Structures are given as structure tokens and as C-alpha cells.
Amino acid sequence: MNIFGFLAPLLGWIMEWIYRFIPNYGWTMILFTLLARLLMFPLSIKQQKSTARMSAFQPMMQEIQKKYANDKQRQNEEMMKLQQDAGFSMTAGCLPMVINMFVIFGVIEVVYRPLQYVLLVSKDVINEMVTLANETLGTSLDAAHYTVQNALINLVKQNPETFSDLLGDKLDSVVNFNFTFFGIDLSQVPSEVGFFSVAIIIPVLSVLTMILVNVVTMNMSGQQMSGSMKFLPWAMSIMFGFITFTVPVGFSLYYTASNVFALAQSIVLKKMYNPEKIKQQVQEEIEAKRAERKKKKQVKVVAADGAEVVKDVSQAELDRIRLERARQMEDERYKDE
């Protein structure tokens, strides 16, 4: 198992449960995708809210970067000060993306090994099936290859009697496993069957829908990426586009469905947290905090002659007085060392 595919047993169990009610691999993938999106919706709400707030801070951050372009230390200090004053985090909203990435790798693992994760055939039996197929049917299967389980399912469909002893009561479920989705065999790998195969339709759709998701979500987020970040979504599209042509079509169907649901989700989330409205709220919050920091407060301070006097100070001045007092106490504490 790929180390990033550790969710495969859980995802496979969910798919197996769905497949019991709708015995079609393609529709199982689509319903699984919808269920995953619904379960992650609360996290997506948090991410949208965070992204919308970040769009309000972007002009301020860009101003700091421009102003202190030649002083990285001061730039970092001003960035930290902005985060503290505004109360936002650069890493907020990353959790949904991380979880989604692990789900993707988990789904790839399931698509590689449906015999193990969906049909619940043990790895030992699968290895014996590979040996039996090579010895009896003259195949040259590699038990470690990522498409071997898809190939085994198709071999069992063609030669059920050969594998009946090994599979026992699971023989019928493997023989009847439905890989076909609107005439397309989801166990096929596009790069192996040729680019003129009908199986190429779904990988192409997955790439097109991902590009559409990138365009729509960036427009709806209100954020303007700069530098190399502008090209990150497109680099991801190219990477996953390559993956879809080298793995079984089942993954492309999952990814296409995921993109379609993501588009619908983006529209709903924008209505809930519109970046323009959030931007206005954030600006009002920042102004309120700045006004609070400028507001004078009465505090007692010790003058040079040791007398206590009452002064009107702002929050910034109060912070400075507290810092000086802390340093004095520290010096007093360790003066004899």
C-alpha cells in the first residue's frame, strides 16, 4: 500500500456498503463522492470563510511586501504584527485541502485494488490467484502491479471454474462485479488500451472539469495569486491529468464527479460567505481594533523619583510601559549574578 493511501481500508468499506445497494462500480463511485463531499462540507465552510477573509488581507500584505522589499526581517515583523492585529492565520483553511488530498490517494488505492477493498478478498488469496492464473491460464501477472486486481476480476469472469476453490462463497460476487458504466469498462487503463478507446472520455472530462473548478473557485474566492502561486492550480491540473491516463478509469470517474460536486459546492459557499461582504467586515474589524488601541486608558506608573502618578496612555503605550517594567524586574532579579 502507498503510505498516503492509508484511508483505503475505510474508503473501501464505505464503497462496499454502497455497492450492496447499487451493484454498479460507477454509480458506487459517484455516490461515494457525494457522501464524501457532504461529510467534508463543514470543513469546506471553514475553508471558504478563511479564504474570504484572506482576500481582505491581501492588499495589506502586498503593501507590506512592497514597502519592505529590501528588508526581509522588517517585512516578517510587519506581517506578524498584521496577523496579530487582524487576528488571522496564514495556515487557516488548510485542513480541508490536506484531508481531500488523503482521500484522493485513498481512492486511488481502492481503484488499484477493488478485489481487496471492495470485494473483501484477502491478500493471501489474491496472491494465490495470481500464481494459479500464471500456472493454469498462461498469464504473466505480477502480484505487485497496480492493475493486477482489476485483471484478476476480469479473469474470474472469464474462467470462474478455475478460481472457484480459492474464492469459495465470494466467487459469485467477483463474477457479478459490474465494472461497466454507460458502456465504459472502468477497469481499463487509458494508456494501455489506446487513446482512441471510448475509455478516454472520462479522463478527458476529469481534466476539463478540474480546469473549470480552478477558474470558478479562484474567481469566487476573491483572492489574487501572485508569482509562482498563479501557476500552482495549473500545475496540479497537469499532474492529475497525467495520473488519470495512467490509472484505471474508475479513478477518473471519481475525480470528475468530485469536480462537479465541487463546482456546486463553490456556488453555495459563495452565497454563504461572499468575499466582498467578508472584506468589508474585516476592514471594519481592523478599524475597530485600531480605534481600541488608540483609546486612552488611565494607569498608574512609577516616576523617576519613585512616586506613583496616573497617566492617560494608549494600548500601544501601555504595552511599551509593561515591556519596560518587565525588563526592569528582570534586571533587578539577576543584578547580583
GROMACS .gro file of N, CA, C and O in nm, residues 133-225:
model
  372
  133ALA      N    1  -0.338  -1.826  -1.188
  133ALA     CA    2  -0.361  -1.773  -1.323
  133ALA      C    3  -0.238  -1.791  -1.410
  133ALA      O    4  -0.248  -1.829  -1.528
  134ASN      N    5  -0.120  -1.765  -1.353
  134ASN     CA    6   0.003  -1.778  -1.431
  134ASN      C    7   0.033  -1.923  -1.467
  134ASN      O    8   0.081  -1.952  -1.578
  135GLU      N    9   0.002  -2.014  -1.376
  135GLU     CA   10   0.033  -2.155  -1.399
  135GLU      C   11  -0.072  -2.224  -1.486
  135GLU      O   12  -0.039  -2.308  -1.570
  136THR      N   13  -0.198  -2.189  -1.466
  136THR     CA   14  -0.307  -2.259  -1.534
  136THR      C   15  -0.351  -2.191  -1.663
  136THR      O   16  -0.378  -2.259  -1.763
  137LEU      N   17  -0.359  -2.059  -1.661
  137LEU     CA   18  -0.412  -1.986  -1.776
  137LEU      C   19  -0.302  -1.928  -1.865
  137LEU      O   20  -0.332  -1.865  -1.966
  138GLY      N   21  -0.179  -1.945  -1.824
  138GLY     CA   22  -0.068  -1.898  -1.906
  138GLY      C   23  -0.048  -1.747  -1.905
  138GLY      O   24   0.016  -1.691  -1.996
  139THR      N   25  -0.097  -1.681  -1.804
  139THR     CA   26  -0.079  -1.535  -1.794
  139THR      C   27   0.058  -1.505  -1.733
  139THR      O   28   0.128  -1.596  -1.686
  140SER      N   29   0.093  -1.380  -1.732
  140SER     CA   30   0.220  -1.337  -1.671
  140SER      C   31   0.193  -1.221  -1.576
  140SER      O   32   0.256  -1.115  -1.586
  141LEU      N   33   0.100  -1.242  -1.486
  141LEU     CA   34   0.061  -1.137  -1.393
  141LEU      C   35   0.167  -1.117  -1.286
  141LEU      O   36   0.233  -1.211  -1.243
  142ASP      N   37   0.181  -0.992  -1.244
  142ASP     CA   38   0.272  -0.955  -1.136
  142ASP      C   39   0.186  -0.914  -1.016
  142ASP      O   40   0.109  -0.817  -1.024
  143ALA      N   41   0.198  -0.987  -0.906
  143ALA     CA   42   0.113  -0.962  -0.789
  143ALA      C   43   0.131  -0.820  -0.734
  143ALA      O   44   0.039  -0.767  -0.670
  144ALA      N   45   0.246  -0.758  -0.760
  144ALA     CA   46   0.271  -0.625  -0.706
  144ALA      C   47   0.225  -0.513  -0.799
  144ALA      O   48   0.224  -0.396  -0.760
  145HIS      N   49   0.186  -0.547  -0.921
  145HIS     CA   50   0.148  -0.443  -1.017
  145HIS      C   51   0.014  -0.382  -0.979
  145HIS      O   52  -0.077  -0.450  -0.931
  146TYR      N   53   0.000  -0.250  -1.004
  146TYR     CA   54  -0.119  -0.180  -0.955
  146TYR      C   55  -0.247  -0.216  -1.030
  146TYR      O   56  -0.357  -0.185  -0.983
  147THR      N   57  -0.237  -0.282  -1.146
  147THR     CA   58  -0.360  -0.319  -1.220
  147THR      C   59  -0.394  -0.467  -1.207
  147THR      O   60  -0.490  -0.513  -1.268
  148VAL      N   61  -0.317  -0.540  -1.127
  148VAL     CA   62  -0.334  -0.685  -1.125
  148VAL      C   63  -0.471  -0.727  -1.074
  148VAL      O   64  -0.531  -0.823  -1.123
  149GLN      N   65  -0.526  -0.655  -0.976
  149GLN     CA   66  -0.655  -0.696  -0.920
  149GLN      C   67  -0.770  -0.672  -1.018
  149GLN      O   68  -0.866  -0.749  -1.022
  150ASN      N   69  -0.761  -0.564  -1.095
  150ASN     CA   70  -0.860  -0.542  -1.200
  150ASN      C   71  -0.853  -0.655  -1.303
  150ASN      O   72  -0.956  -0.704  -1.350
  151ALA      N   73  -0.730  -0.695  -1.339
  151ALA     CA   74  -0.712  -0.803  -1.435
  151ALA      C   75  -0.765  -0.935  -1.380
  151ALA      O   76  -0.829  -1.014  -1.453
  152LEU      N   77  -0.743  -0.959  -1.250
  152LEU     CA   78  -0.791  -1.084  -1.189
  152LEU      C   79  -0.944  -1.093  -1.191
  152LEU      O   80  -1.000  -1.200  -1.217
  153ILE      N   81  -1.010  -0.981  -1.163
  153ILE     CA   82  -1.157  -0.982  -1.165
  153ILE      C   83  -1.207  -1.021  -1.303
  153ILE      O   84  -1.300  -1.103  -1.316
  154ASN      N   85  -1.146  -0.964  -1.406
  154ASN     CA   86  -1.187  -0.998  -1.543
  154ASN      C   87  -1.155  -1.143  -1.577
  154ASN      O   88  -1.232  -1.209  -1.650
  155LEU      N   89  -1.043  -1.194  -1.525
  155LEU     CA   90  -1.009  -1.336  -1.548
  155LEU      C   91  -1.109  -1.429  -1.480
  155LEU      O   92  -1.146  -1.533  -1.535
  156VAL      N   93  -1.153  -1.392  -1.359
  156VAL     CA   94  -1.251  -1.474  -1.288
  156VAL      C   95  -1.383  -1.475  -1.364
  156VAL      O   96  -1.450  -1.579  -1.373
  157LYS      N   97  -1.420  -1.362  -1.423
  157LYS     CA   98  -1.544  -1.356  -1.501
  157LYS      C   99  -1.537  -1.451  -1.621
  157LYS      O  100  -1.636  -1.516  -1.657
  158GLN      N  101  -1.418  -1.462  -1.680
  158GLN     CA  102  -1.400  -1.546  -1.798
  158GLN      C  103  -1.377  -1.694  -1.762
  158GLN      O  104  -1.413  -1.784  -1.841
  159ASN      N  105  -1.319  -1.720  -1.646
  159ASN     CA  106  -1.285  -1.857  -1.606
  159ASN      C  107  -1.326  -1.883  -1.461
  159ASN      O  108  -1.241  -1.909  -1.375
  160PRO      N  109  -1.454  -1.877  -1.430
  160PRO     CA  110  -1.497  -1.892  -1.290
  160PRO      C  111  -1.459  -2.025  -1.227
  160PRO      O  112  -1.425  -2.032  -1.109
  161GLU      N  113  -1.463  -2.132  -1.309
  161GLU     CA  114  -1.433  -2.265  -1.254
  161GLU      C  115  -1.288  -2.276  -1.208
  161GLU      O  116  -1.257  -2.351  -1.114
  162THR      N  117  -1.197  -2.200  -1.269
  162THR     CA  118  -1.055  -2.205  -1.233
  162THR      C  119  -1.032  -2.153  -1.091
  162THR      O  120  -0.945  -2.203  -1.019
  163PHE      N  121  -1.111  -2.054  -1.052
  163PHE     CA  122  -1.088  -1.988  -0.924
  163PHE      C  123  -1.193  -2.024  -0.818
  163PHE      O  124  -1.192  -1.967  -0.709
  164SER      N  125  -1.279  -2.118  -0.849
  164SER     CA  126  -1.390  -2.148  -0.758
  164SER      C  127  -1.342  -2.198  -0.622
  164SER      O  128  -1.397  -2.160  -0.517
  165ASP      N  129  -1.240  -2.283  -0.621
  165ASP     CA  130  -1.191  -2.337  -0.494
  165ASP      C  131  -1.127  -2.228  -0.408
  165ASP      O  132  -1.143  -2.227  -0.285
  166LEU      N  133  -1.053  -2.138  -0.472
  166LEU     CA  134  -0.985  -2.033  -0.397
  166LEU      C  135  -1.084  -1.930  -0.342
  166LEU      O  136  -1.071  -1.886  -0.228
  167LEU      N  137  -1.182  -1.892  -0.421
  167LEU     CA  138  -1.274  -1.786  -0.381
  167LEU      C  139  -1.390  -1.834  -0.296
  167LEU      O  140  -1.446  -1.758  -0.216
  168GLY      N  141  -1.428  -1.960  -0.311
  168GLY     CA  142  -1.536  -2.014  -0.229
  168GLY      C  143  -1.665  -1.935  -0.245
  168GLY      O  144  -1.712  -1.911  -0.358
  169ASP      N  145  -1.721  -1.888  -0.132
  169ASP     CA  146  -1.850  -1.818  -0.138
  169ASP      C  147  -1.839  -1.676  -0.196
  169ASP      O  148  -1.940  -1.609  -0.216
  170LYS      N  149  -1.718  -1.630  -0.223
  170LYS     CA  150  -1.702  -1.498  -0.284
  170LYS      C  151  -1.697  -1.504  -0.437
  170LYS      O  152  -1.688  -1.400  -0.504
  171LEU      N  153  -1.702  -1.625  -0.491
  171LEU     CA  154  -1.693  -1.640  -0.636
  171LEU      C  155  -1.803  -1.564  -0.709
  171LEU      O  156  -1.776  -1.490  -0.805
  172ASP      N  157  -1.926  -1.577  -0.663
  172ASP     CA  158  -2.039  -1.511  -0.730
  172ASP      C  159  -2.025  -1.359  -0.728
  172ASP      O  160  -2.054  -1.292  -0.827
  173SER      N  161  -1.980  -1.305  -0.615
  173SER     CA  162  -1.968  -1.159  -0.606
  173SER      C  163  -1.861  -1.106  -0.700
  173SER      O  164  -1.875  -0.997  -0.755
  174VAL      N  165  -1.753  -1.185  -0.719
  174VAL     CA  166  -1.648  -1.142  -0.813
  174VAL      C  167  -1.696  -1.156  -0.957
  174VAL      O  168  -1.676  -1.066  -1.040
  175VAL      N  169  -1.760  -1.267  -0.987
  175VAL     CA  170  -1.810  -1.290  -1.124
  175VAL      C  171  -1.911  -1.183  -1.163
  175VAL      O  172  -1.914  -1.135  -1.277
  176ASN      N  173  -1.994  -1.143  -1.069
  176ASN     CA  174  -2.100  -1.046  -1.098
  176ASN      C  175  -2.059  -0.900  -1.075
  176ASN      O  176  -2.142  -0.810  -1.087
  177PHE      N  177  -1.932  -0.879  -1.040
  177PHE     CA  178  -1.888  -0.741  -1.015
  177PHE      C  179  -1.901  -0.660  -1.143
  177PHE      O  180  -1.844  -0.695  -1.247
  178ASN      N  181  -1.975  -0.550  -1.136
  178ASN     CA  182  -2.011  -0.473  -1.256
  178ASN      C  183  -1.917  -0.353  -1.274
  178ASN      O  184  -1.933  -0.251  -1.210
  179PHE      N  185  -1.821  -0.368  -1.364
  179PHE     CA  186  -1.726  -0.262  -1.395
  179PHE      C  187  -1.781  -0.161  -1.497
  179PHE      O  188  -1.724  -0.055  -1.516
  180THR      N  189  -1.890  -0.197  -1.564
  180THR     CA  190  -1.937  -0.117  -1.678
  180THR      C  191  -2.019   0.003  -1.635
  180THR      O  192  -2.109  -0.008  -1.552
  181PHE      N  193  -1.988   0.119  -1.694
  181PHE     CA  194  -2.061   0.242  -1.665
  181PHE      C  195  -2.090   0.311  -1.798
  181PHE      O  196  -1.999   0.364  -1.862
  182PHE      N  197  -2.216   0.309  -1.839
  182PHE     CA  198  -2.256   0.363  -1.970
  182PHE      C  199  -2.168   0.308  -2.083
  182PHE      O  200  -2.123   0.383  -2.170
  183GLY      N  201  -2.144   0.178  -2.079
  183GLY     CA  202  -2.069   0.111  -2.183
  183GLY      C  203  -1.918   0.122  -2.171
  183GLY      O  204  -1.845   0.071  -2.257
  184ILE      N  205  -1.870   0.188  -2.067
  184ILE     CA  206  -1.725   0.205  -2.048
  184ILE      C  207  -1.677   0.113  -1.937
  184ILE      O  208  -1.734   0.110  -1.829
  185ASP      N  209  -1.572   0.039  -1.965
  185ASP     CA  210  -1.513  -0.052  -1.866
  185ASP      C  211  -1.421   0.029  -1.774
  185ASP      O  212  -1.315   0.076  -1.816
  186LEU      N  213  -1.462   0.044  -1.649
  186LEU     CA  214  -1.387   0.127  -1.555
  186LEU      C  215  -1.259   0.062  -1.506
  186LEU      O  216  -1.181   0.126  -1.435
  187SER      N  217  -1.236  -0.063  -1.543
  187SER     CA  218  -1.111  -0.129  -1.503
  187SER      C  219  -1.000  -0.103  -1.602
  187SER      O  220  -0.883  -0.134  -1.576
  188GLN      N  221  -1.032  -0.043  -1.717
  188GLN     CA  222  -0.931  -0.018  -1.819
  188GLN      C  223  -0.838   0.097  -1.780
  188GLN      O  224  -0.878   0.190  -1.711
  189VAL      N  225  -0.715   0.090  -1.828
  189VAL     CA  226  -0.617   0.198  -1.812
  189VAL      C  227  -0.600   0.263  -1.949
  189VAL      O  228  -0.558   0.196  -2.044
  190PRO      N  229  -0.636   0.391  -1.964
  190PRO     CA  230  -0.631   0.458  -2.094
  190PRO      C  231  -0.499   0.442  -2.169
  190PRO      O  232  -0.497   0.419  -2.290
  191SER      N  233  -0.387   0.456  -2.098
  191SER     CA  234  -0.257   0.448  -2.164
  191SER      C  235  -0.228   0.308  -2.218
  191SER      O  236  -0.143   0.291  -2.305
  192GLU      N  237  -0.301   0.207  -2.168
  192GLU     CA  238  -0.279   0.069  -2.213
  192GLU      C  239  -0.373   0.029  -2.326
  192GLU      O  240  -0.336  -0.051  -2.411
  193VAL      N  241  -0.494   0.086  -2.327
  193VAL     CA  242  -0.592   0.046  -2.429
  193VAL      C  243  -0.588   0.137  -2.551
  193VAL      O  244  -0.654   0.110  -2.651
  194GLY      N  245  -0.513   0.248  -2.543
  194GLY     CA  246  -0.501   0.338  -2.657
  194GLY      C  247  -0.589   0.461  -2.643
  194GLY      O  248  -0.695   0.457  -2.581
  195PHE      N  249  -0.543   0.569  -2.702
  195PHE     CA  250  -0.612   0.696  -2.686
  195PHE      C  251  -0.733   0.712  -2.777
  195PHE      O  252  -0.801   0.815  -2.774
  196PHE      N  253  -0.761   0.610  -2.859
  196PHE     CA  254  -0.880   0.615  -2.943
  196PHE      C  255  -0.992   0.530  -2.884
  196PHE      O  256  -1.097   0.513  -2.944
  197SER      N  257  -0.969   0.478  -2.764
  197SER     CA  258  -1.071   0.399  -2.695
  197SER      C  259  -1.176   0.491  -2.634
  197SER      O  260  -1.148   0.606  -2.598
  198VAL      N  261  -1.298   0.439  -2.623
  198VAL     CA  262  -1.406   0.516  -2.560
  198VAL      C  263  -1.374   0.547  -2.414
  198VAL      O  264  -1.427   0.643  -2.356
  199ALA      N  265  -1.284   0.468  -2.354
  199ALA     CA  266  -1.247   0.487  -2.214
  199ALA      C  267  -1.177   0.621  -2.191
  199ALA      O  268  -1.169   0.668  -2.077
  200ILE      N  269  -1.129   0.684  -2.300
  200ILE     CA  270  -1.057   0.811  -2.286
  200ILE      C  271  -1.150   0.925  -2.250
  200ILE      O  272  -1.107   1.030  -2.200
  201ILE      N  273  -1.281   0.907  -2.270
  201ILE     CA  274  -1.378   1.014  -2.247
  201ILE      C  275  -1.375   1.062  -2.102
  201ILE      O  276  -1.372   1.183  -2.074
  202ILE      N  277  -1.377   0.969  -2.008
  202ILE     CA  278  -1.386   1.008  -1.867
  202ILE      C  279  -1.258   1.076  -1.818
  202ILE      O  280  -1.267   1.179  -1.749
  203PRO      N  281  -1.137   1.028  -1.850
  203PRO     CA  282  -1.017   1.103  -1.811
  203PRO      C  283  -1.016   1.245  -1.868
  203PRO      O  284  -0.975   1.339  -1.799
  204VAL      N  285  -1.058   1.262  -1.993
  204VAL     CA  286  -1.064   1.395  -2.053
  204VAL      C  287  -1.161   1.484  -1.975
  204VAL      O  288  -1.133   1.600  -1.945
  205LEU      N  289  -1.277   1.427  -1.940
  205LEU     CA  290  -1.375   1.503  -1.862
  205LEU      C  291  -1.319   1.542  -1.725
  205LEU      O  292  -1.345   1.652  -1.676
  206SER      N  293  -1.241   1.454  -1.665
  206SER     CA  294  -1.185   1.485  -1.533
  206SER      C  295  -1.090   1.603  -1.541
  206SER      O  296  -1.088   1.689  -1.451
  207VAL      N  297  -1.009   1.610  -1.649
  207VAL     CA  298  -0.916   1.722  -1.665
  207VAL      C  299  -0.992   1.851  -1.694
  207VAL      O  300  -0.964   1.956  -1.635
  208LEU      N  301  -1.090   1.846  -1.783
  208LEU     CA  302  -1.168   1.965  -1.819
  208LEU      C  303  -1.243   2.020  -1.698
  208LEU      O  304  -1.247   2.142  -1.676
  209THR      N  305  -1.303   1.930  -1.619
  209THR     CA  306  -1.378   1.977  -1.502
  209THR      C  307  -1.285   2.033  -1.396
  209THR      O  308  -1.322   2.126  -1.324
  210MET      N  309  -1.164   1.978  -1.386
  210MET     CA  310  -1.069   2.033  -1.289
  210MET      C  311  -1.027   2.174  -1.328
  210MET      O  312  -1.016   2.263  -1.243
  211ILE      N  313  -1.003   2.197  -1.458
  211ILE     CA  314  -0.968   2.331  -1.506
  211ILE      C  315  -1.082   2.427  -1.476
  211ILE      O  316  -1.061   2.541  -1.430
  212LEU      N  317  -1.206   2.381  -1.499
  212LEU     CA  318  -1.323   2.465  -1.472
  212LEU      C  319  -1.333   2.498  -1.324
  212LEU      O  320  -1.364   2.612  -1.287
  213VAL      N  321  -1.306   2.400  -1.239
  213VAL     CA  322  -1.308   2.422  -1.094
  213VAL      C  323  -1.204   2.527  -1.055
  213VAL      O  324  -1.231   2.617  -0.975
  214ASN      N  325  -1.083   2.518  -1.113
  214ASN     CA  326  -0.978   2.616  -1.082
  214ASN      C  327  -1.022   2.758  -1.117
  214ASN      O  328  -1.005   2.851  -1.038
  215VAL      N  329  -1.081   2.774  -1.235
  215VAL     CA  330  -1.122   2.906  -1.281
  215VAL      C  331  -1.233   2.962  -1.193
  215VAL      O  332  -1.228   3.075  -1.146
  216VAL      N  333  -1.336   2.879  -1.170
  216VAL     CA  334  -1.453   2.924  -1.094
  216VAL      C  335  -1.418   2.954  -0.949
  216VAL      O  336  -1.455   3.058  -0.895
  217THR      N  337  -1.347   2.863  -0.884
  217THR     CA  338  -1.317   2.882  -0.742
  217THR      C  339  -1.225   3.002  -0.719
  217THR      O  340  -1.240   3.073  -0.619
  218MET      N  341  -1.129   3.026  -0.809
  218MET     CA  342  -1.042   3.142  -0.794
  218MET      C  343  -1.120   3.272  -0.810
  218MET      O  344  -1.099   3.369  -0.738
  219ASN      N  345  -1.213   3.273  -0.905
  219ASN     CA  346  -1.296   3.393  -0.924
  219ASN      C  347  -1.387   3.417  -0.806
  219ASN      O  348  -1.414   3.532  -0.768
  220MET      N  349  -1.435   3.309  -0.746
  220MET     CA  350  -1.528   3.322  -0.634
  220MET      C  351  -1.458   3.349  -0.502
  220MET      O  352  -1.520   3.402  -0.409
  221SER      N  353  -1.330   3.314  -0.493
  221SER     CA  354  -1.260   3.330  -0.365
  221SER      C  355  -1.225   3.476  -0.336
  221SER      O  356  -1.207   3.514  -0.221
  222GLY      N  357  -1.212   3.555  -0.443
  222GLY     CA  358  -1.174   3.696  -0.424
  222GLY      C  359  -1.026   3.716  -0.407
  222GLY      O  360  -0.979   3.828  -0.392
  223GLN      N  361  -0.947   3.607  -0.408
  223GLN     CA  362  -0.802   3.617  -0.390
  223GLN      C  363  -0.732   3.634  -0.523
  223GLN      O  364  -0.776   3.580  -0.626
  224GLN      N  365  -0.622   3.708  -0.521
  224GLN     CA  366  -0.539   3.726  -0.640
  224GLN      C  367  -0.403   3.665  -0.610
  224GLN      O  368  -0.328   3.718  -0.528
  225MET      N  369  -0.371   3.555  -0.677
  225MET     CA  370  -0.242   3.491  -0.655
  225MET      C  371  -0.133   3.567  -0.730
  225MET      O  372  -0.158   3.625  -0.836
   0.00000   0.00000   0.00000
